[in-house]
mmCIF file of C-alpha atoms and ligand atoms in Angstrom:
data_model
loop_
_atom_site.group_PDB
_atom_site.id
_atom_site.type_symbol
_atom_site.label_atom_id
_atom_site.label_comp_id
_atom_site.label_asym_id
_atom_site.label_seq_id
_atom_site.Cartn_x
_atom_site.Cartn_y
_atom_site.Cartn_z
ATOM 1 C CA MET A 1 2.899 -14.701 -3.771
ATOM 2 C CA ALA A 2 2.829 -11.281 -2.135
ATOM 3 C CA VAL A 3 5.371 -10.408 0.561
ATOM 4 C CA LEU A 4 4.608 -8.254 3.597
ATOM 5 C CA ALA A 5 6.867 -6.706 6.248
ATOM 6 C CA MET A 6 5.368 -4.832 9.208
ATOM 7 C CA LEU A 7 7.618 -2.154 10.687
ATOM 8 C CA ASN A 8 8.141 -2.185 14.424
ATOM 9 C CA ARG A 9 9.209 1.448 14.588
ATOM 10 C CA PRO A 10 8.328 3.450 11.434
ATOM 11 C CA SER A 11 9.627 6.672 13.026
ATOM 12 C CA LYS A 12 12.309 7.400 15.605
ATOM 13 C CA ASP A 13 10.047 10.200 16.863
ATOM 14 C CA ALA A 14 7.473 7.675 18.116
ATOM 15 C CA PRO A 15 7.689 4.602 20.371
ATOM 16 C CA ALA A 16 8.214 1.112 18.921
ATOM 17 C CA HIS A 17 5.225 -1.223 18.807
ATOM 18 C CA ASP A 18 7.336 -3.782 20.697
ATOM 19 C CA PRO A 19 10.549 -2.425 22.303
ATOM 20 C CA ALA A 20 12.056 -5.931 22.366
ATOM 21 C CA ALA A 21 11.339 -6.820 18.745
ATOM 22 C CA ASP A 22 13.380 -6.477 15.543
ATOM 23 C CA ALA A 23 13.035 -3.477 13.220
ATOM 24 C CA PHE A 24 10.438 -5.329 11.124
ATOM 25 C CA HIS A 25 8.868 -8.755 10.837
ATOM 26 C CA PHE A 26 7.468 -10.616 7.868
ATOM 27 C CA ALA A 27 3.757 -11.310 8.082
ATOM 28 C CA ASP A 28 1.142 -13.166 6.059
ATOM 29 C CA ALA A 29 0.000 -10.750 3.318
ATOM 30 C CA GLY A 30 -3.234 -12.715 3.000
ATOM 31 C CA SER A 31 -4.297 -12.281 6.639
ATOM 32 C CA PRO A 32 -5.629 -9.183 8.421
ATOM 33 C CA GLN A 33 -2.843 -7.171 10.063
ATOM 34 C CA LEU A 34 -4.521 -3.827 10.788
ATOM 35 C CA SER A 35 -6.764 -2.606 13.596
ATOM 36 C CA VAL A 36 -10.232 -1.446 12.550
ATOM 37 C CA LEU A 37 -9.348 1.747 14.460
ATOM 38 C CA ASP A 38 -6.299 2.487 12.318
ATOM 39 C CA LEU A 39 -6.605 6.047 10.989
ATOM 40 C CA GLY A 40 -5.275 4.911 7.634
ATOM 41 C CA ALA A 41 -8.421 2.802 7.237
ATOM 42 C CA THR A 42 -10.955 5.067 8.954
ATOM 43 C CA ARG A 43 -9.781 8.469 7.640
ATOM 44 C CA GLY A 44 -7.292 7.798 4.853
ATOM 45 C CA ASP A 45 -4.868 9.574 7.191
ATOM 46 C CA GLY A 46 -1.486 8.411 6.008
ATOM 47 C CA ILE A 47 0.987 8.370 3.149
ATOM 48 C CA PHE A 48 2.327 5.864 0.646
ATOM 49 C CA GLU A 49 4.794 5.243 -2.127
ATOM 50 C CA THR A 50 4.714 2.678 -4.939
ATOM 51 C CA ILE A 51 8.185 1.746 -6.162
ATOM 52 C CA SER A 52 8.997 -0.202 -9.333
ATOM 53 C CA VAL A 53 11.311 -3.173 -9.002
ATOM 54 C CA GLY A 54 13.046 -3.961 -12.317
ATOM 55 C CA TYR A 55 14.950 -7.248 -12.539
ATOM 56 C CA GLY A 56 15.181 -7.381 -8.744
ATOM 57 C CA ARG A 57 16.299 -3.773 -8.252
ATOM 58 C CA PRO A 58 14.107 -1.112 -6.608
ATOM 59 C CA GLN A 59 14.138 1.941 -8.864
ATOM 60 C CA ALA A 60 14.506 5.576 -7.845
ATOM 61 C CA LEU A 61 14.526 4.309 -4.245
ATOM 62 C CA GLU A 62 16.151 7.394 -2.712
ATOM 63 C CA HIS A 63 13.808 9.731 -4.628
ATOM 64 C CA HIS A 64 10.806 7.725 -3.369
ATOM 65 C CA LEU A 65 12.130 7.835 0.217
ATOM 66 C CA ARG A 66 12.653 11.605 -0.015
ATOM 67 C CA ARG A 67 9.091 12.040 -1.278
ATOM 68 C CA PHE A 68 7.774 9.752 1.489
ATOM 69 C CA ALA A 69 9.477 12.016 4.070
ATOM 70 C CA SER A 70 8.164 15.123 2.337
ATOM 71 C CA SER A 71 4.579 13.749 2.360
ATOM 72 C CA ALA A 72 4.984 12.975 6.082
ATOM 73 C CA ARG A 73 6.022 16.600 6.727
ATOM 74 C CA THR A 74 3.023 17.923 4.799
ATOM 75 C CA LEU A 75 0.662 15.781 6.930
ATOM 76 C CA ALA A 76 2.591 16.548 10.168
ATOM 77 C CA LEU A 77 3.182 12.819 10.660
ATOM 78 C CA PRO A 78 6.211 11.638 12.663
ATOM 79 C CA GLU A 79 9.309 11.712 10.457
ATOM 80 C CA PRO A 80 9.798 8.269 8.851
ATOM 81 C CA ASP A 81 13.041 6.534 9.832
ATOM 82 C CA LEU A 82 14.306 6.177 6.264
ATOM 83 C CA ASP A 83 17.046 3.683 7.217
ATOM 84 C CA ALA A 84 14.449 1.359 8.743
ATOM 85 C CA TRP A 85 12.192 1.766 5.695
ATOM 86 C CA ARG A 86 15.051 1.154 3.253
ATOM 87 C CA ASP A 87 16.057 -2.047 5.099
ATOM 88 C CA ALA A 88 12.480 -3.327 5.078
ATOM 89 C CA ILE A 89 12.054 -2.489 1.375
ATOM 90 C CA LEU A 90 15.255 -4.321 0.400
ATOM 91 C CA ALA A 91 14.268 -7.338 2.521
ATOM 92 C CA VAL A 92 10.834 -7.494 0.861
ATOM 93 C CA VAL A 93 12.335 -7.080 -2.621
ATOM 94 C CA ALA A 94 14.700 -9.999 -1.924
ATOM 95 C CA ARG A 95 11.693 -12.237 -1.144
ATOM 96 C CA ILE A 96 9.486 -11.398 -4.128
ATOM 97 C CA GLU A 97 9.485 -14.288 -6.585
ATOM 98 C CA PRO A 98 11.903 -13.629 -9.487
ATOM 99 C CA ALA A 99 10.218 -11.506 -12.168
ATOM 100 C CA ASP A 100 11.262 -8.896 -14.720
ATOM 101 C CA GLU A 101 8.887 -6.386 -13.166
ATOM 102 C CA ALA A 102 7.600 -6.196 -9.606
ATOM 103 C CA TYR A 103 6.738 -3.416 -7.175
ATOM 104 C CA VAL A 104 6.748 -2.554 -3.496
ATOM 105 C CA LYS A 105 4.304 -0.300 -1.751
ATOM 106 C CA THR A 106 5.239 1.489 1.478
ATOM 107 C CA VAL A 107 2.436 2.752 3.708
ATOM 108 C CA MET A 108 2.633 4.783 6.906
ATOM 109 C CA THR A 109 -0.547 5.778 8.749
ATOM 110 C CA ARG A 110 -1.088 7.912 11.832
ATOM 111 C CA GLY A 111 -1.847 4.659 13.683
ATOM 112 C CA ILE A 112 -4.701 3.861 15.998
ATOM 113 C CA GLU A 113 -6.974 6.764 16.905
ATOM 114 C CA GLY A 114 -5.762 8.299 20.172
ATOM 115 C CA GLY A 115 -2.460 6.376 20.067
ATOM 116 C CA ASP A 116 1.095 7.588 19.555
ATOM 117 C CA LYS A 117 2.524 4.964 17.193
ATOM 118 C CA PRO A 118 2.315 5.228 13.418
ATOM 119 C CA THR A 119 1.577 2.003 11.558
ATOM 120 C CA GLY A 120 3.952 1.074 8.768
ATOM 121 C CA TRP A 121 4.313 -1.734 6.288
ATOM 122 C CA VAL A 122 5.989 -2.692 3.034
ATOM 123 C CA TYR A 123 4.068 -4.869 0.583
ATOM 124 C CA GLY A 124 5.691 -6.413 -2.466
ATOM 125 C CA SER A 125 4.355 -8.342 -5.426
ATOM 126 C CA VAL A 126 4.953 -9.148 -9.084
ATOM 127 C CA SER A 127 3.570 -6.383 -11.374
ATOM 128 C CA PRO A 128 0.657 -6.837 -13.751
ATOM 129 C CA ASP A 129 1.607 -7.018 -17.444
ATOM 130 C CA ASN A 130 1.626 -3.450 -18.800
ATOM 131 C CA SER A 131 3.164 -4.223 -22.175
ATOM 132 C CA ARG A 132 -0.055 -3.635 -24.154
ATOM 133 C CA VAL A 133 -0.730 -0.193 -22.699
ATOM 134 C CA ARG A 134 2.900 0.813 -23.299
ATOM 135 C CA ARG A 135 2.603 -0.271 -26.928
ATOM 136 C CA GLU A 136 -0.935 0.773 -27.857
ATOM 137 C CA GLY A 137 -1.291 3.808 -25.608
ATOM 138 C CA ILE A 138 -4.138 5.354 -23.635
ATOM 139 C CA ARG A 139 -7.068 7.639 -24.419
ATOM 140 C CA VAL A 140 -7.247 10.476 -21.904
ATOM 141 C CA VAL A 141 -9.855 13.063 -21.051
ATOM 142 C CA LEU A 142 -9.162 16.456 -19.522
ATOM 143 C CA LEU A 143 -10.958 16.907 -16.192
ATOM 144 C CA ASP A 144 -11.184 19.986 -13.977
ATOM 145 C CA ARG A 145 -9.445 19.388 -10.643
ATOM 146 C CA GLY A 146 -11.448 22.210 -9.128
ATOM 147 C CA TYR A 147 -8.402 23.970 -7.649
ATOM 148 C CA ARG A 148 -6.252 26.830 -8.906
ATOM 149 C CA HIS A 149 -2.693 25.934 -9.898
ATOM 150 C CA ASP A 150 -1.280 27.845 -6.889
ATOM 151 C CA ILE A 151 -3.221 25.809 -4.292
ATOM 152 C CA GLU A 152 -0.078 24.357 -2.716
ATOM 153 C CA ALA A 153 0.957 27.828 -1.534
ATOM 154 C CA THR A 154 -2.486 29.337 -0.898
ATOM 155 C CA ALA A 155 -4.166 26.358 0.865
ATOM 156 C CA PRO A 156 -1.497 23.928 2.146
ATOM 157 C CA TRP A 157 -4.090 22.247 4.413
ATOM 158 C CA LEU A 158 -5.564 20.625 1.309
ATOM 159 C CA LEU A 159 -2.341 18.543 1.122
ATOM 160 C CA ALA A 160 -2.022 18.899 -2.645
ATOM 161 C CA GLY A 161 1.362 17.593 -3.759
ATOM 162 C CA ALA A 162 1.594 14.990 -0.959
ATOM 163 C CA LYS A 163 1.083 11.282 -1.664
ATOM 164 C CA THR A 164 -1.678 10.633 0.854
ATOM 165 C CA LEU A 165 -3.841 7.541 1.303
ATOM 166 C CA SER A 166 -6.935 9.615 0.452
ATOM 167 C CA TYR A 167 -7.135 8.382 -3.125
ATOM 168 C CA ALA A 168 -10.914 7.912 -3.381
ATOM 169 C CA VAL A 169 -11.058 10.982 -5.656
ATOM 170 C CA ASN A 170 -8.313 9.549 -7.861
ATOM 171 C CA ARG A 171 -10.377 6.348 -8.191
ATOM 172 C CA ALA A 172 -13.546 8.315 -8.907
ATOM 173 C CA VAL A 173 -11.914 10.161 -11.792
ATOM 174 C CA ALA A 174 -10.854 6.809 -13.280
ATOM 175 C CA ARG A 175 -14.541 5.813 -13.278
ATOM 176 C CA GLU A 176 -15.450 9.137 -14.864
ATOM 177 C CA ALA A 177 -12.844 8.480 -17.571
ATOM 178 C CA ALA A 178 -14.425 5.061 -18.239
ATOM 179 C CA ARG A 179 -17.866 6.702 -18.504
ATOM 180 C CA ARG A 180 -16.362 8.941 -21.198
ATOM 181 C CA GLU A 181 -14.844 5.892 -22.945
ATOM 182 C CA ALA A 182 -11.314 6.866 -21.987
ATOM 183 C CA ASP A 183 -8.586 5.037 -20.100
ATOM 184 C CA ASP A 184 -7.133 7.815 -17.997
ATOM 185 C CA VAL A 185 -7.324 11.477 -17.047
ATOM 186 C CA VAL A 186 -5.212 14.624 -17.231
ATOM 187 C CA PHE A 187 -6.221 17.085 -14.544
ATOM 188 C CA VAL A 188 -6.485 20.770 -15.413
ATOM 189 C CA SER A 189 -6.536 23.453 -12.705
ATOM 190 C CA SER A 190 -9.623 25.653 -12.370
ATOM 191 C CA ASP A 191 -7.551 28.462 -13.924
ATOM 192 C CA GLY A 192 -6.646 26.391 -16.977
ATOM 193 C CA VAL A 193 -3.197 24.932 -16.276
ATOM 194 C CA LEU A 194 -2.222 21.344 -17.184
ATOM 195 C CA LEU A 195 -1.446 19.413 -13.994
ATOM 196 C CA GLU A 196 -0.970 15.602 -13.813
ATOM 197 C CA GLY A 197 -2.827 12.308 -14.080
ATOM 198 C CA PRO A 198 -4.556 10.829 -11.015
ATOM 199 C CA THR A 199 -1.604 8.412 -10.605
ATOM 200 C CA SER A 200 0.950 9.739 -13.090
ATOM 201 C CA THR A 201 2.942 12.704 -14.382
ATOM 202 C CA LEU A 202 2.325 14.347 -17.749
ATOM 203 C CA VAL A 203 5.282 14.611 -20.143
ATOM 204 C CA LEU A 204 5.066 16.283 -23.568
ATOM 205 C CA ARG A 205 7.463 16.286 -26.517
ATOM 206 C CA ARG A 206 7.858 19.347 -28.678
ATOM 207 C CA GLY A 207 10.520 18.745 -31.325
ATOM 208 C CA ASP A 208 13.692 17.820 -29.449
ATOM 209 C CA GLU A 209 12.404 19.044 -26.116
ATOM 210 C CA LEU A 210 10.512 17.270 -23.329
ATOM 211 C CA ILE A 211 8.403 19.356 -20.971
ATOM 212 C CA THR A 212 6.399 18.632 -17.824
ATOM 213 C CA PRO A 213 4.259 20.916 -15.655
ATOM 214 C CA GLY A 214 6.823 20.841 -12.780
ATOM 215 C CA THR A 215 6.402 21.053 -9.021
ATOM 216 C CA GLY A 216 4.749 23.724 -6.886
ATOM 217 C CA LEU A 217 1.396 23.275 -8.657
ATOM 218 C CA GLY A 218 -0.100 20.933 -6.062
ATOM 219 C CA ILE A 219 1.126 17.929 -8.040
ATOM 220 C CA LEU A 220 3.557 15.151 -7.182
ATOM 221 C CA ASP A 221 7.273 15.406 -7.839
ATOM 222 C CA GLY A 222 7.359 12.338 -10.141
ATOM 223 C CA THR A 223 10.224 9.878 -9.828
ATOM 224 C CA THR A 224 9.519 8.380 -13.261
ATOM 225 C CA GLN A 225 9.406 11.831 -14.881
ATOM 226 C CA ALA A 226 12.862 12.573 -13.403
ATOM 227 C CA ASN A 227 14.197 9.401 -15.043
ATOM 228 C CA VAL A 228 12.416 10.160 -18.316
ATOM 229 C CA PHE A 229 14.249 13.502 -18.364
ATOM 230 C CA ARG A 230 17.553 11.743 -17.619
ATOM 231 C CA PHE A 231 16.944 9.436 -20.588
ATOM 232 C CA ALA A 232 16.062 12.347 -22.887
ATOM 233 C CA GLU A 233 19.139 14.321 -21.824
ATOM 234 C CA SER A 234 21.355 11.293 -22.486
ATOM 235 C CA LYS A 235 20.027 11.407 -26.065
ATOM 236 C CA GLY A 236 20.886 15.107 -26.417
ATOM 237 C CA MET A 237 17.314 16.375 -25.987
ATOM 238 C CA SER A 238 16.527 19.367 -23.810
ATOM 239 C CA THR A 239 14.101 19.191 -20.897
ATOM 240 C CA GLY A 240 12.171 21.761 -18.925
ATOM 241 C CA PHE A 241 9.234 22.717 -16.729
ATOM 242 C CA GLU A 242 6.457 24.782 -18.188
ATOM 243 C CA LEU A 243 3.167 26.212 -17.008
ATOM 244 C CA ALA A 244 1.037 25.149 -19.943
ATOM 245 C CA ALA A 245 -2.579 25.306 -21.068
ATOM 246 C CA PRO A 246 -4.446 22.303 -22.545
ATOM 247 C CA ASP A 247 -3.811 23.477 -26.130
ATOM 248 C CA VAL A 248 -0.095 22.792 -25.517
ATOM 249 C CA LEU A 249 -0.984 19.111 -24.941
ATOM 250 C CA LEU A 250 -3.146 19.069 -28.061
ATOM 251 C CA ALA A 251 -0.342 20.613 -30.146
ATOM 252 C CA ALA A 252 2.498 18.475 -28.696
ATOM 253 C CA ASP A 253 4.307 16.086 -31.062
ATOM 254 C CA ALA A 254 3.811 13.288 -28.533
ATOM 255 C CA ALA A 255 2.676 12.931 -24.920
ATOM 256 C CA TRP A 256 2.855 10.365 -22.125
ATOM 257 C CA LEU A 257 1.506 9.725 -18.663
ATOM 258 C CA VAL A 258 4.478 8.342 -16.750
ATOM 259 C CA SER A 259 4.508 6.572 -13.388
ATOM 260 C CA SER A 260 6.117 3.776 -11.436
ATOM 261 C CA VAL A 261 4.946 0.263 -12.451
ATOM 262 C CA ARG A 262 3.067 1.271 -15.647
ATOM 263 C CA LEU A 263 6.075 3.386 -16.743
ATOM 264 C CA ALA A 264 5.568 5.469 -19.921
ATOM 265 C CA ALA A 265 2.039 5.133 -21.341
ATOM 266 C CA PRO A 266 1.794 7.036 -24.641
ATOM 267 C CA ILE A 267 -1.330 9.179 -25.067
ATOM 268 C CA ARG A 268 -3.197 8.222 -28.235
ATOM 269 C CA ALA A 269 -6.237 10.466 -27.882
ATOM 270 C CA VAL A 270 -7.197 13.596 -25.917
ATOM 271 C CA ASP A 271 -10.939 14.186 -25.433
ATOM 272 C CA GLY A 272 -11.590 11.935 -28.448
ATOM 273 C CA VAL A 273 -9.083 13.693 -30.735
ATOM 274 C CA GLU A 274 -6.484 11.219 -32.015
ATOM 275 C CA LYS A 275 -2.828 11.856 -31.227
ATOM 276 C CA GLN A 276 0.282 10.438 -32.852
ATOM 277 C CA ILE A 277 2.217 7.881 -30.788
ATOM 278 C CA ASP A 278 6.004 7.976 -31.072
ATOM 279 C CA HIS A 279 6.381 4.163 -30.974
ATOM 280 C CA GLU A 280 10.151 3.986 -31.339
ATOM 281 C CA PHE A 281 10.930 6.560 -28.649
ATOM 282 C CA THR A 282 8.321 5.049 -26.296
ATOM 283 C CA ALA A 283 9.720 1.515 -26.654
ATOM 284 C CA GLU A 284 13.279 2.717 -26.083
ATOM 285 C CA LEU A 285 12.194 4.809 -23.091
ATOM 286 C CA ASN A 286 10.337 1.904 -21.439
ATOM 287 C CA GLU A 287 13.339 -0.405 -21.925
ATOM 288 C CA TYR A 288 15.493 2.226 -20.230
ATOM 289 C CA LEU A 289 13.020 2.610 -17.344
ATOM 290 C CA LYS A 290 12.734 -1.167 -16.836
ATOM 291 C CA HIS A 291 16.495 -1.609 -16.626
ATOM 292 C CA LEU A 292 17.336 1.281 -14.283
ATOM 293 C CA GLU A 293 20.053 0.440 -11.812
ATOM 294 C CA ASP A 294 18.598 2.381 -8.902
HETATM 295 N N1 PLP B 301 1.094 11.983 -9.694
HETATM 296 C C1 PLP B 301 0.285 11.270 -8.868
HETATM 297 C C2 PLP B 301 -0.950 11.914 -8.324
HETATM 298 C C3 PLP B 301 0.611 9.955 -8.522
HETATM 299 O O1 PLP B 301 -0.191 9.257 -7.695
HETATM 300 C C4 PLP B 301 1.784 9.365 -9.057
HETATM 301 C C5 PLP B 301 2.165 7.989 -8.730
HETATM 302 O O2 PLP B 301 1.394 7.219 -8.220
HETATM 303 C C6 PLP B 301 2.577 10.129 -9.925
HETATM 304 C C7 PLP B 301 2.208 11.441 -10.213
HETATM 305 C C8 PLP B 301 3.808 9.538 -10.569
HETATM 306 O O3 PLP B 301 4.835 9.363 -9.621
HETATM 307 P P1 PLP B 301 5.966 8.293 -9.820
HETATM 308 O O4 PLP B 301 6.529 8.462 -11.185
HETATM 309 O O5 PLP B 301 6.965 8.634 -8.770
HETATM 310 O O6 PLP B 301 5.355 6.941 -9.638
#
């Protein structure tokens, strides 16, 4: 059963929906809760986070909250009241039925067109079973994102690097991947730089080193990637950010698309060319990610 909490006041910079009500209330996740005029629904004008919950503990919670606030700044939304969001997240997590793996999704929209109150909610549920994809891996295709790698600095109005609700493009590329008989996508900038997946961060292994494209390229600052690096460093590996071309992915000893919920999905083919999966490292890494304490 899914759990839903609606926030009464998602931001201290905006009025509460009901000045007399509590900070949030639980609502029926199976019933409509949104106005048809909500800008999240009509324009995709809002932000979200999806947070893994491993054995009842939300993971990388503070990193997710920081990114939520950073996305809000990029969209010039009212600043989320992170204490209110944290309380609602923990309350939802406590109500999800016991499971090894679950997730919560936080959403904040600009609210009803012409209004002054953002809409906010936290939705929680048990996760789908991702064990097969973690074991057997994914086939990816490289797709042009159509932007240069410096878009975040040169055209900030395109909101690259923020986690916005406008994910129709990210869904469309998943369909394009399926048309090409692949499972997922690695975006490449129009000037030939490896970026990220549509819902994940790219991590490569070269010998004893893990690398990722890094921030400032119009891509998300991945919470899972940060924990993957922590795991690698605890094993004595080095980690780093690198502006890399697609041939670096092709030549890497191993590669993963990493994200909350699915965790580390090893890449087993790039544009139809088979790639070695590092099964032992991947299994150990996913165990680590599932059991994170925060
Ligand atoms: N990049 C994009 C575009 C994403 O949508 C996501 C997550 O959904 C990620 C990267 C991975 O982020 P995280 O590891 O914090 O889930």
